[in-house]
Amino acid sequence: SGKTSTSVWNLITAVGNVPSNVTGATVTSITREYTSLASAEAGATDANHLNTSDLVTGNYQLNIPCYYDTGADTTAVTIDGYTTGASNYIKVYTPNDTATESNISQRHSGNIGGLYYKLFKGGSWGTMIDSVGNNIEIDGLYIEILFLNSSGITTTANAENKVTIKNNFLINTSGSANSYACGIQTNFSGDTSTNKTSYVYNNIVIGFGYGIHTDSPYNNYGSLFVSNNTALNNTIWGIGNGSNGAQGNFVYKNNISYNNVLDYDFFYGEVDAGTTNNLSKDNTAPNLGTYYRNATVKFLDAANNNFCLSSDDTAAKGAGLNLSADANLSFFNDIRGKARPALPNPWSIGACENLASQKIKMEGTQIKMEGDIKFE
């Protein structure tokens, strides 16, 4: 359940209790039990684990940490069939704290490259993670799609729910994604409950048809909070809402939508008060609060899909609203788990905060330090 040092680890049973003492046993390895997220989701309810799919009655929180093995996880997963509650939720995540969770971080660094947990979908139609239900959190996954009409994460929220999608890096590398391909799609059910809420923040979404897409049927009263995401190079729109007459609360803050066919598209106008500090390369950033249109953002290494902000960017860096005390969606870190500035200092717009580090530039026999680390 946690790490104290490389040789001292904390143990609990499958249902969270203190295990019986064991003596005279030699530990030869500490490793994952399943080879795919799909098999872990399916196996968690069996007699060797929770022995139930009802997390509320058992008073369980189901944690599924994802680890790199010898290659990518290529099995699509549907998260479904669980009874959950606000305190009894499902968390799918990559451990990234090397002091308390794992010896090596399993999380991406906000761009392509590295030995970390990856979900990969090749040439077939479908969704890599299809989440059907309530009280689900998906945190810190790298998802790559190599098919024109396949999606990354799709959620369908019912009446009493909380769905959170954060810190994920999603990319479609087919080069021709179409309207069936969504990086992140949040769907709400069609009832009039006011408790349906989804949170989408600190995600980078590249190369899909729709980057971050919301679809809510008529007379839906749910809420959606979309903050500090970066959506790029999507073939229909980067961030948008295809809801038909929805009557919910849809709030967008601190997002970069850039170099998409349309950066923002709110088809029926579903964008609500509180929306602010969004940026677009074109003229579509929602004109609520502070907004930035026709902007030019300088990324650290866009050619290699590293869309953290460059230290010399002047458009998105420091142009955001500090959300650490936001009434609806408060958080403190960026997609890499790096701390954003404290109040009252301004945040940057987008998923990857520009941080004061160093750039190493070689000029003959001299070394000059100039911001972010980058070898030239």
PDB file of N, CA and C in Angstrom, residues 123-200:
ATOM      1  N   GLY A 123      -5.011  -0.813 -34.850  1.00  0.00           N
ATOM      2  CA  GLY A 123      -5.937  -0.582 -35.947  1.00  0.00           C
ATOM      3  C   GLY A 123      -7.275  -1.258 -35.830  1.00  0.00           C
ATOM      4  N   SER A 124      -8.073  -0.875 -34.842  1.00  0.00           N
ATOM      5  CA  SER A 124      -9.432  -1.374 -34.752  1.00  0.00           C
ATOM      6  C   SER A 124     -10.294  -0.324 -34.065  1.00  0.00           C
ATOM      7  N   TRP A 125     -11.601  -0.350 -34.352  1.00  0.00           N
ATOM      8  CA  TRP A 125     -12.508   0.656 -33.835  1.00  0.00           C
ATOM      9  C   TRP A 125     -12.758   0.429 -32.351  1.00  0.00           C
ATOM     10  N   GLY A 126     -13.000   1.506 -31.599  1.00  0.00           N
ATOM     11  CA  GLY A 126     -13.379   1.360 -30.207  1.00  0.00           C
ATOM     12  C   GLY A 126     -12.794   2.448 -29.332  1.00  0.00           C
ATOM     13  N   THR A 127     -12.970   2.294 -28.027  1.00  0.00           N
ATOM     14  CA  THR A 127     -12.492   3.234 -27.027  1.00  0.00           C
ATOM     15  C   THR A 127     -11.527   2.518 -26.100  1.00  0.00           C
ATOM     16  N   MET A 128     -10.417   3.149 -25.759  1.00  0.00           N
ATOM     17  CA  MET A 128      -9.430   2.499 -24.907  1.00  0.00           C
ATOM     18  C   MET A 128      -9.945   2.343 -23.489  1.00  0.00           C
ATOM     19  N   ILE A 129     -10.529   3.385 -22.912  1.00  0.00           N
ATOM     20  CA  ILE A 129     -11.175   3.281 -21.601  1.00  0.00           C
ATOM     21  C   ILE A 129     -12.603   3.779 -21.744  1.00  0.00           C
ATOM     22  N   ASP A 130     -13.565   2.881 -21.521  1.00  0.00           N
ATOM     23  CA  ASP A 130     -14.973   3.232 -21.548  1.00  0.00           C
ATOM     24  C   ASP A 130     -15.496   3.095 -20.126  1.00  0.00           C
ATOM     25  N   SER A 131     -15.798   4.212 -19.502  1.00  0.00           N
ATOM     26  CA  SER A 131     -16.197   4.230 -18.103  1.00  0.00           C
ATOM     27  C   SER A 131     -17.690   4.493 -18.011  1.00  0.00           C
ATOM     28  N   VAL A 132     -18.415   3.501 -17.533  1.00  0.00           N
ATOM     29  CA  VAL A 132     -19.870   3.595 -17.442  1.00  0.00           C
ATOM     30  C   VAL A 132     -20.250   3.536 -15.967  1.00  0.00           C
ATOM     31  N   GLY A 133     -20.607   4.661 -15.399  1.00  0.00           N
ATOM     32  CA  GLY A 133     -20.975   4.645 -13.991  1.00  0.00           C
ATOM     33  C   GLY A 133     -20.542   5.906 -13.286  1.00  0.00           C
ATOM     34  N   ASN A 134     -20.594   5.848 -11.966  1.00  0.00           N
ATOM     35  CA  ASN A 134     -20.388   7.016 -11.133  1.00  0.00           C
ATOM     36  C   ASN A 134     -19.128   6.870 -10.290  1.00  0.00           C
ATOM     37  N   ASN A 135     -18.628   8.011  -9.790  1.00  0.00           N
ATOM     38  CA  ASN A 135     -17.561   8.036  -8.801  1.00  0.00           C
ATOM     39  C   ASN A 135     -16.324   7.279  -9.278  1.00  0.00           C
ATOM     40  N   ILE A 136     -15.785   7.781 -10.379  1.00  0.00           N
ATOM     41  CA  ILE A 136     -14.611   7.177 -11.009  1.00  0.00           C
ATOM     42  C   ILE A 136     -13.573   8.261 -11.239  1.00  0.00           C
ATOM     43  N   GLU A 137     -12.316   7.957 -10.952  1.00  0.00           N
ATOM     44  CA  GLU A 137     -11.218   8.890 -11.159  1.00  0.00           C
ATOM     45  C   GLU A 137     -10.159   8.219 -12.032  1.00  0.00           C
ATOM     46  N   ILE A 138      -9.753   8.889 -13.110  1.00  0.00           N
ATOM     47  CA  ILE A 138      -8.711   8.389 -14.011  1.00  0.00           C
ATOM     48  C   ILE A 138      -7.592   9.404 -14.005  1.00  0.00           C
ATOM     49  N   ASP A 139      -6.417   9.007 -13.509  1.00  0.00           N
ATOM     50  CA  ASP A 139      -5.375   9.966 -13.163  1.00  0.00           C
ATOM     51  C   ASP A 139      -4.013   9.529 -13.705  1.00  0.00           C
ATOM     52  N   GLY A 140      -3.469  10.341 -14.618  1.00  0.00           N
ATOM     53  CA  GLY A 140      -2.064  10.207 -14.984  1.00  0.00           C
ATOM     54  C   GLY A 140      -1.737   9.122 -15.991  1.00  0.00           C
ATOM     55  N   LEU A 141      -2.671   8.752 -16.871  1.00  0.00           N
ATOM     56  CA  LEU A 141      -2.401   7.698 -17.852  1.00  0.00           C
ATOM     57  C   LEU A 141      -1.877   8.299 -19.160  1.00  0.00           C
ATOM     58  N   TYR A 142      -1.069   7.509 -19.853  1.00  0.00           N
ATOM     59  CA  TYR A 142      -0.630   7.825 -21.211  1.00  0.00           C
ATOM     60  C   TYR A 142      -1.401   6.897 -22.140  1.00  0.00           C
ATOM     61  N   ILE A 143      -2.147   7.471 -23.083  1.00  0.00           N
ATOM     62  CA  ILE A 143      -2.966   6.674 -24.002  1.00  0.00           C
ATOM     63  C   ILE A 143      -2.630   7.084 -25.424  1.00  0.00           C
ATOM     64  N   GLU A 144      -2.201   6.121 -26.218  1.00  0.00           N
ATOM     65  CA  GLU A 144      -1.891   6.367 -27.627  1.00  0.00           C
ATOM     66  C   GLU A 144      -2.815   5.532 -28.499  1.00  0.00           C
ATOM     67  N   ILE A 145      -3.418   6.183 -29.496  1.00  0.00           N
ATOM     68  CA  ILE A 145      -4.354   5.542 -30.418  1.00  0.00           C
ATOM     69  C   ILE A 145      -3.769   5.607 -31.828  1.00  0.00           C
ATOM     70  N   LEU A 146      -3.744   4.464 -32.508  1.00  0.00           N
ATOM     71  CA  LEU A 146      -3.264   4.438 -33.884  1.00  0.00           C
ATOM     72  C   LEU A 146      -4.392   3.930 -34.783  1.00  0.00           C
ATOM     73  N   PHE A 147      -5.489   4.664 -34.806  1.00  0.00           N
ATOM     74  CA  PHE A 147      -6.617   4.313 -35.667  1.00  0.00           C
ATOM     75  C   PHE A 147      -7.492   5.542 -35.810  1.00  0.00           C
ATOM     76  N   LEU A 148      -8.005   5.793 -36.994  1.00  0.00           N
ATOM     77  CA  LEU A 148      -8.644   7.061 -37.303  1.00  0.00           C
ATOM     78  C   LEU A 148      -9.937   7.304 -36.555  1.00  0.00           C
ATOM     79  N   ASN A 149     -10.673   6.251 -36.136  1.00  0.00           N
ATOM     80  CA  ASN A 149     -11.959   6.497 -35.485  1.00  0.00           C
ATOM     81  C   ASN A 149     -12.057   5.857 -34.107  1.00  0.00           C
ATOM     82  N   SER A 150     -10.944   5.785 -33.386  1.00  0.00           N
ATOM     83  CA  SER A 150     -10.941   5.254 -32.028  1.00  0.00           C
ATOM     84  C   SER A 150     -10.679   6.362 -31.022  1.00  0.00           C
ATOM     85  N   SER A 151     -11.252   6.192 -29.838  1.00  0.00           N
ATOM     86  CA  SER A 151     -11.203   7.230 -28.817  1.00  0.00           C
ATOM     87  C   SER A 151     -10.313   6.825 -27.651  1.00  0.00           C
ATOM     88  N   GLY A 152      -9.998   7.831 -26.815  1.00  0.00           N
ATOM     89  CA  GLY A 152      -9.154   7.594 -25.652  1.00  0.00           C
ATOM     90  C   GLY A 152      -9.949   7.229 -24.424  1.00  0.00           C
ATOM     91  N   ILE A 153     -10.648   8.210 -23.841  1.00  0.00           N
ATOM     92  CA  ILE A 153     -11.449   7.999 -22.631  1.00  0.00           C
ATOM     93  C   ILE A 153     -12.859   8.501 -22.894  1.00  0.00           C
ATOM     94  N   THR A 154     -13.853   7.644 -22.662  1.00  0.00           N
ATOM     95  CA  THR A 154     -15.257   8.023 -22.764  1.00  0.00           C
ATOM     96  C   THR A 154     -15.939   7.695 -21.446  1.00  0.00           C
ATOM     97  N   THR A 155     -16.686   8.635 -20.895  1.00  0.00           N
ATOM     98  CA  THR A 155     -17.408   8.380 -19.656  1.00  0.00           C
ATOM     99  C   THR A 155     -18.882   8.666 -19.865  1.00  0.00           C
ATOM    100  N   THR A 156     -19.714   7.886 -19.189  1.00  0.00           N
ATOM    101  CA  THR A 156     -21.154   8.129 -19.159  1.00  0.00           C
ATOM    102  C   THR A 156     -21.565   8.224 -17.707  1.00  0.00           C
ATOM    103  N   ALA A 157     -22.041   9.371 -17.300  1.00  0.00           N
ATOM    104  CA  ALA A 157     -22.380   9.617 -15.906  1.00  0.00           C
ATOM    105  C   ALA A 157     -23.883   9.535 -15.709  1.00  0.00           C
ATOM    106  N   ASN A 158     -24.280   8.886 -14.627  1.00  0.00           N
ATOM    107  CA  ASN A 158     -25.692   8.721 -14.334  1.00  0.00           C
ATOM    108  C   ASN A 158     -26.141   9.735 -13.276  1.00  0.00           C
ATOM    109  N   ALA A 159     -27.062   9.365 -12.425  1.00  0.00           N
ATOM    110  CA  ALA A 159     -27.704  10.361 -11.573  1.00  0.00           C
ATOM    111  C   ALA A 159     -26.799  10.931 -10.485  1.00  0.00           C
ATOM    112  N   GLU A 160     -26.312  10.110  -9.574  1.00  0.00           N
ATOM    113  CA  GLU A 160     -25.540  10.597  -8.437  1.00  0.00           C
ATOM    114  C   GLU A 160     -24.072  10.283  -8.709  1.00  0.00           C
ATOM    115  N   ASN A 161     -23.333  11.235  -9.210  1.00  0.00           N
ATOM    116  CA  ASN A 161     -22.020  10.835  -9.673  1.00  0.00           C
ATOM    117  C   ASN A 161     -20.946  11.877  -9.442  1.00  0.00           C
ATOM    118  N   LYS A 162     -19.715  11.411  -9.541  1.00  0.00           N
ATOM    119  CA  LYS A 162     -18.559  12.291  -9.643  1.00  0.00           C
ATOM    120  C   LYS A 162     -17.549  11.563 -10.519  1.00  0.00           C
ATOM    121  N   VAL A 163     -17.260  12.133 -11.676  1.00  0.00           N
ATOM    122  CA  VAL A 163     -16.284  11.561 -12.596  1.00  0.00           C
ATOM    123  C   VAL A 163     -15.147  12.567 -12.757  1.00  0.00           C
ATOM    124  N   THR A 164     -13.915  12.107 -12.547  1.00  0.00           N
ATOM    125  CA  THR A 164     -12.751  12.977 -12.626  1.00  0.00           C
ATOM    126  C   THR A 164     -11.743  12.394 -13.604  1.00  0.00           C
ATOM    127  N   ILE A 165     -11.319  13.218 -14.582  1.00  0.00           N
ATOM    128  CA  ILE A 165     -10.305  12.824 -15.561  1.00  0.00           C
ATOM    129  C   ILE A 165      -9.200  13.869 -15.482  1.00  0.00           C
ATOM    130  N   LYS A 166      -8.014  13.473 -15.016  1.00  0.00           N
ATOM    131  CA  LYS A 166      -6.971  14.469 -14.775  1.00  0.00           C
ATOM    132  C   LYS A 166      -5.582  13.910 -15.075  1.00  0.00           C
ATOM    133  N   ASN A 167      -4.718  14.813 -15.489  1.00  0.00           N
ATOM    134  CA  ASN A 167      -3.279  14.527 -15.647  1.00  0.00           C
ATOM    135  C   ASN A 167      -2.962  13.468 -16.697  1.00  0.00           C
ATOM    136  N   ASN A 168      -3.832  13.311 -17.679  1.00  0.00           N
ATOM    137  CA  ASN A 168      -3.621  12.291 -18.703  1.00  0.00           C
ATOM    138  C   ASN A 168      -3.038  12.899 -19.981  1.00  0.00           C
ATOM    139  N   PHE A 169      -2.229  12.102 -20.676  1.00  0.00           N
ATOM    140  CA  PHE A 169      -1.666  12.486 -21.971  1.00  0.00           C
ATOM    141  C   PHE A 169      -2.266  11.554 -23.003  1.00  0.00           C
ATOM    142  N   LEU A 170      -3.038  12.097 -23.960  1.00  0.00           N
ATOM    143  CA  LEU A 170      -3.724  11.292 -24.964  1.00  0.00           C
ATOM    144  C   LEU A 170      -3.334  11.777 -26.348  1.00  0.00           C
ATOM    145  N   ILE A 171      -2.965  10.846 -27.219  1.00  0.00           N
ATOM    146  CA  ILE A 171      -2.558  11.227 -28.566  1.00  0.00           C
ATOM    147  C   ILE A 171      -3.062  10.190 -29.570  1.00  0.00           C
ATOM    148  N   ASN A 172      -3.632  10.686 -30.666  1.00  0.00           N
ATOM    149  CA  ASN A 172      -4.003   9.836 -31.796  1.00  0.00           C
ATOM    150  C   ASN A 172      -2.967  10.072 -32.886  1.00  0.00           C
ATOM    151  N   THR A 173      -2.236   9.027 -33.233  1.00  0.00           N
ATOM    152  CA  THR A 173      -1.142   9.150 -34.195  1.00  0.00           C
ATOM    153  C   THR A 173      -1.499   8.604 -35.569  1.00  0.00           C
ATOM    154  N   SER A 174      -2.809   8.429 -35.830  1.00  0.00           N
ATOM    155  CA  SER A 174      -3.228   7.925 -37.140  1.00  0.00           C
ATOM    156  C   SER A 174      -3.026   8.966 -38.234  1.00  0.00           C
ATOM    157  N   GLY A 175      -3.043  10.244 -37.866  1.00  0.00           N
ATOM    158  CA  GLY A 175      -2.876  11.323 -38.832  1.00  0.00           C
ATOM    159  C   GLY A 175      -4.139  11.699 -39.569  1.00  0.00           C
ATOM    160  N   SER A 176      -5.246  10.982 -39.302  1.00  0.00           N
ATOM    161  CA  SER A 176      -6.490  11.279 -40.036  1.00  0.00           C
ATOM    162  C   SER A 176      -7.715  10.990 -39.182  1.00  0.00           C
ATOM    163  N   ALA A 177      -7.659  11.315 -37.903  1.00  0.00           N
ATOM    164  CA  ALA A 177      -8.769  11.030 -36.997  1.00  0.00           C
ATOM    165  C   ALA A 177     -10.046  11.711 -37.465  1.00  0.00           C
ATOM    166  N   ASN A 178     -11.188  11.022 -37.248  1.00  0.00           N
ATOM    167  CA  ASN A 178     -12.464  11.549 -37.734  1.00  0.00           C
ATOM    168  C   ASN A 178     -13.432  11.798 -36.581  1.00  0.00           C
ATOM    169  N   SER A 179     -14.706  11.992 -36.908  1.00  0.00           N
ATOM    170  CA  SER A 179     -15.686  12.408 -35.914  1.00  0.00           C
ATOM    171  C   SER A 179     -16.020  11.321 -34.900  1.00  0.00           C
ATOM    172  N   TYR A 180     -15.591  10.092 -35.123  1.00  0.00           N
ATOM    173  CA  TYR A 180     -15.799   9.036 -34.134  1.00  0.00           C
ATOM    174  C   TYR A 180     -14.702   9.034 -33.068  1.00  0.00           C
ATOM    175  N   ALA A 181     -13.646   9.776 -33.314  1.00  0.00           N
ATOM    176  CA  ALA A 181     -12.481   9.737 -32.434  1.00  0.00           C
ATOM    177  C   ALA A 181     -12.486  10.933 -31.490  1.00  0.00           C
ATOM    178  N   CYS A 182     -12.635  10.652 -30.194  1.00  0.00           N
ATOM    179  CA  CYS A 182     -12.578  11.698 -29.170  1.00  0.00           C
ATOM    180  C   CYS A 182     -11.419  11.386 -28.230  1.00  0.00           C
ATOM    181  N   GLY A 183     -10.656  12.412 -27.901  1.00  0.00           N
ATOM    182  CA  GLY A 183      -9.627  12.202 -26.898  1.00  0.00           C
ATOM    183  C   GLY A 183     -10.263  11.916 -25.556  1.00  0.00           C
ATOM    184  N   ILE A 184     -11.059  12.867 -25.070  1.00  0.00           N
ATOM    185  CA  ILE A 184     -11.845  12.711 -23.844  1.00  0.00           C
ATOM    186  C   ILE A 184     -13.273  13.103 -24.158  1.00  0.00           C
ATOM    187  N   GLN A 185     -14.211  12.201 -23.909  1.00  0.00           N
ATOM    188  CA  GLN A 185     -15.617  12.521 -24.117  1.00  0.00           C
ATOM    189  C   GLN A 185     -16.389  12.239 -22.847  1.00  0.00           C
ATOM    190  N   THR A 186     -17.067  13.244 -22.320  1.00  0.00           N
ATOM    191  CA  THR A 186     -17.920  13.076 -21.147  1.00  0.00           C
ATOM    192  C   THR A 186     -19.374  13.140 -21.577  1.00  0.00           C
ATOM    193  N   ASN A 187     -20.115  12.108 -21.248  1.00  0.00           N
ATOM    194  CA  ASN A 187     -21.534  12.036 -21.578  1.00  0.00           C
ATOM    195  C   ASN A 187     -22.344  12.032 -20.293  1.00  0.00           C
ATOM    196  N   PHE A 188     -23.452  12.743 -20.280  1.00  0.00           N
ATOM    197  CA  PHE A 188     -24.360  12.722 -19.149  1.00  0.00           C
ATOM    198  C   PHE A 188     -25.641  11.997 -19.541  1.00  0.00           C
ATOM    199  N   SER A 189     -26.285  11.395 -18.538  1.00  0.00           N
ATOM    200  CA  SER A 189     -27.579  10.778 -18.793  1.00  0.00           C
ATOM    201  C   SER A 189     -28.638  11.856 -18.971  1.00  0.00           C
ATOM    202  N   GLY A 190     -29.834  11.463 -19.397  1.00  0.00           N
ATOM    203  CA  GLY A 190     -30.841  12.434 -19.784  1.00  0.00           C
ATOM    204  C   GLY A 190     -31.834  12.829 -18.723  1.00  0.00           C
ATOM    205  N   ASP A 191     -31.580  12.486 -17.437  1.00  0.00           N
ATOM    206  CA  ASP A 191     -32.539  12.876 -16.411  1.00  0.00           C
ATOM    207  C   ASP A 191     -32.267  14.302 -15.946  1.00  0.00           C
ATOM    208  N   THR A 192     -33.021  14.762 -14.956  1.00  0.00           N
ATOM    209  CA  THR A 192     -32.907  16.148 -14.516  1.00  0.00           C
ATOM    210  C   THR A 192     -32.205  16.275 -13.163  1.00  0.00           C
ATOM    211  N   SER A 193     -31.411  15.280 -12.785  1.00  0.00           N
ATOM    212  CA  SER A 193     -30.682  15.371 -11.526  1.00  0.00           C
ATOM    213  C   SER A 193     -29.667  16.505 -11.579  1.00  0.00           C
ATOM    214  N   THR A 194     -29.501  17.194 -10.468  1.00  0.00           N
ATOM    215  CA  THR A 194     -28.513  18.277 -10.403  1.00  0.00           C
ATOM    216  C   THR A 194     -27.178  17.795  -9.858  1.00  0.00           C
ATOM    217  N   ASN A 195     -27.051  16.509  -9.568  1.00  0.00           N
ATOM    218  CA  ASN A 195     -25.856  16.012  -8.887  1.00  0.00           C
ATOM    219  C   ASN A 195     -24.821  15.417  -9.832  1.00  0.00           C
ATOM    220  N   LYS A 196     -25.115  15.354 -11.095  1.00  0.00           N
ATOM    221  CA  LYS A 196     -24.164  14.788 -12.047  1.00  0.00           C
ATOM    222  C   LYS A 196     -23.054  15.814 -12.297  1.00  0.00           C
ATOM    223  N   THR A 197     -21.824  15.451 -11.981  1.00  0.00           N
ATOM    224  CA  THR A 197     -20.726  16.393 -12.124  1.00  0.00           C
ATOM    225  C   THR A 197     -19.507  15.675 -12.676  1.00  0.00           C
ATOM    226  N   SER A 198     -18.865  16.281 -13.662  1.00  0.00           N
ATOM    227  CA  SER A 198     -17.606  15.758 -14.196  1.00  0.00           C
ATOM    228  C   SER A 198     -16.541  16.845 -14.109  1.00  0.00           C
ATOM    229  N   TYR A 199     -15.308  16.398 -13.851  1.00  0.00           N
ATOM    230  CA  TYR A 199     -14.161  17.289 -13.754  1.00  0.00           C
ATOM    231  C   TYR A 199     -13.100  16.816 -14.734  1.00  0.00           C
ATOM    232  N   VAL A 200     -12.643  17.697 -15.610  1.00  0.00           N
ATOM    233  CA  VAL A 200     -11.633  17.368 -16.609  1.00  0.00           C
ATOM    234  C   VAL A 200     -10.543  18.424 -16.507  1.00  0.00           C
TER     235      VAL A 200
END
